mmCIF file of C-alpha atoms in Angstrom:
data_model
loop_
_atom_site.group_PDB
_atom_site.id
_atom_site.type_symbol
_atom_site.label_atom_id
_atom_site.label_comp_id
_atom_site.label_asym_id
_atom_site.label_seq_id
_atom_site.Cartn_x
_atom_site.Cartn_y
_atom_site.Cartn_z
ATOM 1 C CA UNK A 7 -35.724 12.762 1.209
ATOM 2 C CA UNK A 8 -33.224 14.548 3.861
ATOM 3 C CA UNK A 9 -31.190 17.211 2.145
ATOM 4 C CA UNK A 10 -29.953 19.506 4.765
ATOM 5 C CA UNK A 11 -27.837 17.334 6.162
ATOM 6 C CA UNK A 12 -23.882 16.421 6.446
ATOM 7 C CA UNK A 13 -22.795 13.327 6.614
ATOM 8 C CA UNK A 14 -19.004 12.449 7.369
ATOM 9 C CA UNK A 15 -17.467 9.765 6.617
ATOM 10 C CA UNK A 16 -20.814 7.557 5.229
ATOM 11 C CA UNK A 17 -23.869 6.993 2.977
ATOM 12 C CA UNK A 18 -24.704 9.318 1.521
ATOM 13 C CA UNK A 19 -21.131 10.989 1.435
ATOM 14 C CA UNK A 20 -20.892 15.002 0.844
ATOM 15 C CA UNK A 21 -17.922 15.402 2.809
ATOM 16 C CA UNK A 22 -15.271 13.100 2.476
ATOM 17 C CA UNK A 23 -13.003 11.967 5.392
ATOM 18 C CA UNK A 24 -9.971 13.222 3.342
ATOM 19 C CA UNK A 25 -10.731 16.694 3.499
ATOM 20 C CA UNK A 26 -10.700 17.014 7.611
ATOM 21 C CA UNK A 27 -7.768 15.085 7.730
ATOM 22 C CA UNK A 28 -5.581 16.454 5.008
ATOM 23 C CA UNK A 29 -3.620 18.502 7.268
ATOM 24 C CA UNK A 30 -4.220 22.433 5.044
ATOM 25 C CA UNK A 31 -6.165 24.233 7.743
ATOM 26 C CA UNK A 32 -5.228 25.204 11.535
ATOM 27 C CA UNK A 33 -9.220 25.360 11.949
ATOM 28 C CA UNK A 34 -12.535 23.973 10.003
ATOM 29 C CA UNK A 35 -16.212 25.186 10.696
ATOM 30 C CA UNK A 36 -18.978 23.331 9.404
ATOM 31 C CA UNK A 37 -22.655 24.731 8.884
ATOM 32 C CA UNK A 38 -25.761 22.712 7.819
ATOM 33 C CA UNK A 39 -28.748 25.151 8.021
ATOM 34 C CA UNK A 40 -32.892 24.373 7.155
ATOM 35 C CA UNK A 41 -33.234 25.736 3.636
ATOM 36 C CA UNK A 42 -36.852 27.690 4.566
ATOM 37 C CA UNK A 43 -38.136 25.601 1.637
ATOM 38 C CA UNK A 44 -38.381 21.993 2.413
ATOM 39 C CA UNK A 45 -39.060 22.296 6.578
ATOM 40 C CA UNK A 46 -36.127 19.428 6.188
ATOM 41 C CA UNK A 47 -33.814 19.569 9.225
ATOM 42 C CA UNK A 48 -30.120 20.381 9.275
ATOM 43 C CA UNK A 49 -27.603 18.168 10.952
ATOM 44 C CA UNK A 50 -24.038 17.222 10.965
ATOM 45 C CA UNK A 51 -23.798 13.045 11.442
ATOM 46 C CA UNK A 52 -19.960 11.992 12.313
ATOM 47 C CA UNK A 53 -20.905 8.244 10.982
ATOM 48 C CA UNK A 54 -20.697 5.227 13.113
ATOM 49 C CA UNK A 55 -16.834 4.148 13.009
ATOM 50 C CA UNK A 56 -15.407 7.006 11.277
ATOM 51 C CA UNK A 57 -12.076 8.055 12.394
ATOM 52 C CA UNK A 58 -11.004 11.881 12.150
ATOM 53 C CA UNK A 59 -7.512 12.485 13.635
ATOM 54 C CA UNK A 60 -7.068 17.088 12.985
ATOM 55 C CA UNK A 61 -3.188 17.700 12.772
ATOM 56 C CA UNK A 62 -1.953 20.614 10.900
ATOM 57 C CA UNK A 63 1.015 19.881 8.460
ATOM 58 C CA UNK A 64 3.238 22.277 7.357
ATOM 59 C CA UNK A 65 5.647 23.488 4.501
ATOM 60 C CA UNK A 66 9.018 21.785 5.299
ATOM 61 C CA UNK A 67 11.431 24.026 6.637
ATOM 62 C CA UNK A 68 14.623 21.799 5.847
ATOM 63 C CA UNK A 69 14.418 22.299 2.001
ATOM 64 C CA UNK A 70 17.384 24.114 0.199
ATOM 65 C CA UNK A 71 15.777 27.774 -0.374
ATOM 66 C CA UNK A 72 19.157 28.748 -1.442
ATOM 67 C CA UNK A 73 18.523 29.136 -4.544
ATOM 68 C CA UNK A 74 15.218 30.589 -4.223
ATOM 69 C CA UNK A 75 14.293 34.088 -5.811
ATOM 70 C CA UNK A 76 13.464 36.793 -3.225
ATOM 71 C CA UNK A 77 9.919 36.753 -3.458
ATOM 72 C CA UNK A 78 8.879 33.995 -4.286
ATOM 73 C CA UNK A 79 6.315 31.961 -2.960
ATOM 74 C CA UNK A 80 7.740 28.852 -1.429
ATOM 75 C CA UNK A 81 3.897 26.828 -2.100
ATOM 76 C CA UNK A 82 5.033 26.953 -5.630
ATOM 77 C CA UNK A 83 8.408 25.721 -5.491
ATOM 78 C CA UNK A 84 7.237 22.223 -3.895
ATOM 79 C CA UNK A 85 8.121 22.067 -0.598
ATOM 80 C CA UNK A 86 7.100 19.217 1.259
ATOM 81 C CA UNK A 87 4.658 19.292 3.456
ATOM 82 C CA UNK A 88 5.834 17.538 6.716
ATOM 83 C CA UNK A 89 4.199 16.662 10.563
ATOM 84 C CA UNK A 90 6.043 18.886 12.728
ATOM 85 C CA UNK A 91 6.809 17.504 16.381
ATOM 86 C CA UNK A 92 3.841 17.421 18.577
ATOM 87 C CA UNK A 93 5.628 20.270 20.797
ATOM 88 C CA UNK A 94 5.653 22.524 17.214
ATOM 89 C CA UNK A 95 2.276 21.937 16.099
ATOM 90 C CA UNK A 96 -0.784 24.218 16.431
ATOM 91 C CA UNK A 97 -3.923 22.190 17.192
ATOM 92 C CA UNK A 98 -6.624 21.810 14.664
ATOM 93 C CA UNK A 99 -9.976 23.088 15.952
ATOM 94 C CA UNK A 100 -13.432 21.762 14.825
ATOM 95 C CA UNK A 101 -16.683 23.332 14.815
ATOM 96 C CA UNK A 102 -19.991 21.921 14.423
ATOM 97 C CA UNK A 103 -23.489 23.882 13.815
ATOM 98 C CA UNK A 104 -26.474 21.747 13.072
ATOM 99 C CA UNK A 105 -29.994 21.480 14.411
ATOM 100 C CA UNK A 106 -28.598 18.231 15.829
ATOM 101 C CA UNK A 107 -25.383 16.788 15.577
ATOM 102 C CA UNK A 108 -24.588 13.376 16.172
ATOM 103 C CA UNK A 109 -20.761 11.429 16.720
ATOM 104 C CA UNK A 110 -22.167 7.761 15.985
ATOM 105 C CA UNK A 111 -20.935 4.478 17.833
ATOM 106 C CA UNK A 112 -17.039 3.995 17.545
ATOM 107 C CA UNK A 113 -16.541 7.255 15.347
ATOM 108 C CA UNK A 114 -13.776 9.362 16.704
ATOM 109 C CA UNK A 115 -12.860 12.864 16.799
ATOM 110 C CA UNK A 116 -9.230 12.779 18.043
ATOM 111 C CA UNK A 117 -7.107 15.862 17.793
ATOM 112 C CA UNK A 118 -3.854 17.785 18.791
ATOM 113 C CA UNK A 119 -3.449 18.981 22.472
ATOM 114 C CA UNK A 120 -4.966 22.134 23.867
ATOM 115 C CA UNK A 121 -7.442 22.497 20.759
ATOM 116 C CA UNK A 122 -11.018 23.621 20.983
ATOM 117 C CA UNK A 123 -13.846 21.956 19.911
ATOM 118 C CA UNK A 124 -17.778 23.301 19.635
ATOM 119 C CA UNK A 125 -20.840 22.147 18.738
ATOM 120 C CA UNK A 126 -23.706 24.312 18.084
ATOM 121 C CA UNK A 127 -26.243 25.786 15.934
ATOM 122 C CA UNK A 128 -26.428 29.221 13.321
ATOM 123 C CA UNK A 129 -28.835 31.352 14.115
ATOM 124 C CA UNK A 130 -32.088 30.621 12.076
ATOM 125 C CA UNK A 131 -33.164 34.227 10.997
ATOM 126 C CA UNK A 132 -31.613 34.127 7.151
ATOM 127 C CA UNK A 133 -30.670 37.805 7.921
ATOM 128 C CA UNK A 134 -28.406 36.980 10.649
ATOM 129 C CA UNK A 135 -26.893 34.080 8.654
ATOM 130 C CA UNK A 136 -24.665 37.094 7.365
ATOM 131 C CA UNK A 137 -23.386 38.128 10.646
ATOM 132 C CA UNK A 138 -19.657 36.980 10.643
ATOM 133 C CA UNK A 139 -18.580 33.401 12.129
ATOM 134 C CA UNK A 140 -17.118 34.889 15.625
ATOM 135 C CA UNK A 141 -19.944 37.156 16.465
ATOM 136 C CA UNK A 142 -21.581 35.577 19.239
ATOM 137 C CA UNK A 143 -25.243 36.225 17.855
ATOM 138 C CA UNK A 144 -24.516 33.843 15.352
ATOM 139 C CA UNK A 145 -23.873 31.249 17.301
ATOM 140 C CA UNK A 146 -27.429 29.526 18.776
ATOM 141 C CA UNK A 147 -28.049 26.331 20.858
ATOM 142 C CA UNK A 148 -29.330 23.576 18.714
ATOM 143 C CA UNK A 149 -31.673 21.484 19.013
ATOM 144 C CA UNK A 150 -30.266 18.086 19.757
ATOM 145 C CA UNK A 151 -26.719 16.815 20.463
ATOM 146 C CA UNK A 152 -26.019 13.207 20.751
ATOM 147 C CA UNK A 153 -22.683 11.826 21.598
ATOM 148 C CA UNK A 154 -21.757 7.768 20.977
ATOM 149 C CA UNK A 155 -18.550 8.080 20.238
ATOM 150 C CA UNK A 156 -15.363 9.215 20.938
ATOM 151 C CA UNK A 157 -13.481 13.030 21.626
ATOM 152 C CA UNK A 158 -9.949 12.974 22.181
ATOM 153 C CA UNK A 159 -8.541 16.212 22.952
ATOM 154 C CA UNK A 160 -5.762 16.408 25.939
ATOM 155 C CA UNK A 161 -5.659 19.422 27.911
ATOM 156 C CA UNK A 162 -8.360 21.061 25.430
ATOM 157 C CA UNK A 163 -11.663 22.606 25.796
ATOM 158 C CA UNK A 164 -15.117 20.996 24.426
ATOM 159 C CA UNK A 165 -17.739 23.187 24.683
ATOM 160 C CA UNK A 166 -21.531 22.047 23.536
ATOM 161 C CA UNK A 167 -24.535 24.776 23.158
ATOM 162 C CA UNK A 168 -27.367 22.543 22.780
ATOM 163 C CA UNK A 169 -30.600 22.347 24.218
ATOM 164 C CA UNK A 170 -31.244 18.460 24.571
ATOM 165 C CA UNK A 171 -27.662 16.545 25.040
ATOM 166 C CA UNK A 172 -26.820 13.104 25.979
ATOM 167 C CA UNK A 173 -23.797 10.615 26.085
ATOM 168 C CA UNK A 174 -24.584 7.281 25.768
ATOM 169 C CA UNK A 175 -22.909 4.731 27.358
ATOM 170 C CA UNK A 176 -20.299 4.344 24.816
ATOM 171 C CA UNK A 177 -19.624 7.658 24.439
ATOM 172 C CA UNK A 178 -15.965 9.507 25.629
ATOM 173 C CA UNK A 179 -14.858 12.577 25.951
ATOM 174 C CA UNK A 180 -11.297 12.529 27.355
ATOM 175 C CA UNK A 181 -10.075 15.750 27.586
ATOM 176 C CA UNK A 182 -7.302 14.655 30.656
ATOM 177 C CA UNK A 183 -3.660 16.439 30.818
ATOM 178 C CA UNK A 184 -0.483 15.386 28.916
ATOM 179 C CA UNK A 185 3.143 15.156 28.903
ATOM 180 C CA UNK A 186 4.513 17.368 25.703
ATOM 181 C CA UNK A 187 7.745 17.108 24.922
ATOM 182 C CA UNK A 188 10.176 19.285 23.779
ATOM 183 C CA UNK A 189 11.971 18.034 20.237
ATOM 184 C CA UNK A 190 14.612 19.748 20.885
ATOM 185 C CA UNK A 191 15.982 19.045 23.960
ATOM 186 C CA UNK A 192 19.778 17.382 24.398
ATOM 187 C CA UNK A 193 20.231 19.765 21.484
ATOM 188 C CA UNK A 194 22.998 22.553 21.393
ATOM 189 C CA UNK A 195 21.269 25.163 22.512
ATOM 190 C CA UNK A 196 17.743 23.440 22.522
ATOM 191 C CA UNK A 197 15.866 24.070 26.003
ATOM 192 C CA UNK A 198 16.094 23.600 29.163
ATOM 193 C CA UNK A 199 13.629 20.752 30.420
ATOM 194 C CA UNK A 200 12.536 17.666 28.670
ATOM 195 C CA UNK A 201 8.907 19.120 28.058
ATOM 196 C CA UNK A 202 5.790 20.193 29.660
ATOM 197 C CA UNK A 203 2.714 19.051 31.633
ATOM 198 C CA UNK A 204 -0.587 19.709 30.277
ATOM 199 C CA UNK A 205 -2.939 20.695 32.856
ATOM 200 C CA UNK A 206 -6.667 18.581 31.593
ATOM 201 C CA UNK A 207 -9.300 20.859 29.846
ATOM 202 C CA UNK A 208 -12.727 21.895 30.010
ATOM 203 C CA UNK A 209 -15.762 20.583 29.138
ATOM 204 C CA UNK A 210 -19.043 22.658 29.304
ATOM 205 C CA UNK A 211 -22.943 22.334 28.378
ATOM 206 C CA UNK A 212 -25.152 25.219 27.905
ATOM 207 C CA UNK A 213 -27.780 25.710 27.225
ATOM 208 C CA UNK A 214 -28.449 29.763 26.346
ATOM 209 C CA UNK A 215 -27.302 31.719 23.841
ATOM 210 C CA UNK A 216 -25.980 35.342 23.445
ATOM 211 C CA UNK A 217 -28.387 38.173 22.405
ATOM 212 C CA UNK A 218 -27.647 41.704 21.019
ATOM 213 C CA UNK A 219 -28.011 44.140 24.362
ATOM 214 C CA UNK A 220 -29.388 47.856 23.550
ATOM 215 C CA UNK A 221 -25.772 49.736 23.822
ATOM 216 C CA UNK A 222 -25.254 47.723 19.904
ATOM 217 C CA UNK A 223 -21.568 47.479 19.166
ATOM 218 C CA UNK A 224 -19.700 44.704 21.461
ATOM 219 C CA UNK A 225 -22.446 44.249 23.837
ATOM 220 C CA UNK A 226 -23.968 41.600 24.724
ATOM 221 C CA UNK A 227 -26.647 39.726 26.801
ATOM 222 C CA UNK A 228 -27.353 35.996 28.439
ATOM 223 C CA UNK A 229 -30.758 34.560 26.969
ATOM 224 C CA UNK A 230 -31.876 31.956 29.321
ATOM 225 C CA UNK A 231 -33.143 28.831 27.153
ATOM 226 C CA UNK A 232 -37.383 29.479 26.405
ATOM 227 C CA UNK A 233 -37.852 25.660 26.114
ATOM 228 C CA UNK A 234 -37.429 22.677 28.217
ATOM 229 C CA UNK A 235 -33.296 21.476 28.122
ATOM 230 C CA UNK A 236 -31.363 18.738 29.548
ATOM 231 C CA UNK A 237 -28.415 17.173 30.207
ATOM 232 C CA UNK A 238 -28.519 13.430 30.707
ATOM 233 C CA UNK A 239 -24.986 10.949 30.727
ATOM 234 C CA UNK A 240 -26.035 7.295 30.485
ATOM 235 C CA UNK A 241 -24.592 4.824 33.197
ATOM 236 C CA UNK A 242 -20.955 3.700 31.355
ATOM 237 C CA UNK A 243 -20.049 7.690 29.595
ATOM 238 C CA UNK A 244 -16.828 9.070 30.031
ATOM 239 C CA UNK A 245 -15.607 12.204 30.840
ATOM 240 C CA UNK A 246 -12.107 12.776 31.986
ATOM 241 C CA UNK A 247 -10.801 15.809 32.764
ATOM 242 C CA UNK A 248 -7.879 14.722 35.546
ATOM 243 C CA UNK A 249 -4.422 16.443 34.915
ATOM 244 C CA UNK A 250 -1.234 14.910 34.429
ATOM 245 C CA UNK A 251 2.197 15.109 36.736
ATOM 246 C CA UNK A 252 5.554 13.132 36.371
ATOM 247 C CA UNK A 253 8.929 13.815 36.494
ATOM 248 C CA UNK A 254 11.016 16.325 34.471
ATOM 249 C CA UNK A 255 14.003 16.408 33.496
#
């Protein structure tokens, strides 16, 4: 059966939802690659009905540390993890890389504003998989990206690098702008305004890839897709990159 696959939130489950929603990291990169033996495709599936709400939790600074010795790691003192106010919390970025990626029906990826979500694949040459995660040559187009669920990332960025991208009629990508309140507004020495309006985000779909050049080092060139590619959005699919406006105190 299929072994080079990752399911998030459904059987067969190899990654529990809590791994992504526990708040322990500032970003997640999940990769699935073919094993070069069985020929099984590399898939990532966010199962139908799964809700991935990505928010950081931080060590609370409200605890009393006056008796704590210098050099002590606060994480070893039982300091509680807290969900900071919206304006103090950094967004959690998400990268999914596989030959085929599916956000199934009624599945949701919900992030804090201005997060970066990337859907792509890992270079198929096994030797190049040892490149650093941030090296552009390591990222190549996925074969298929299927969006049937929802992505909500106000003011954020969704980048899809795939030969074939399909937005089903049930797909929703909401990158609209929003208002982020200043949690300390009205307090002594607090900010002068009640919050900030964020502009709409960015939705990009690309079928090409980056390649190294004869210059070596950090020199890269654009390589167009070598096979047919398409972007299809069915009637009913929703993409919102509108801005936000209103009154600020």
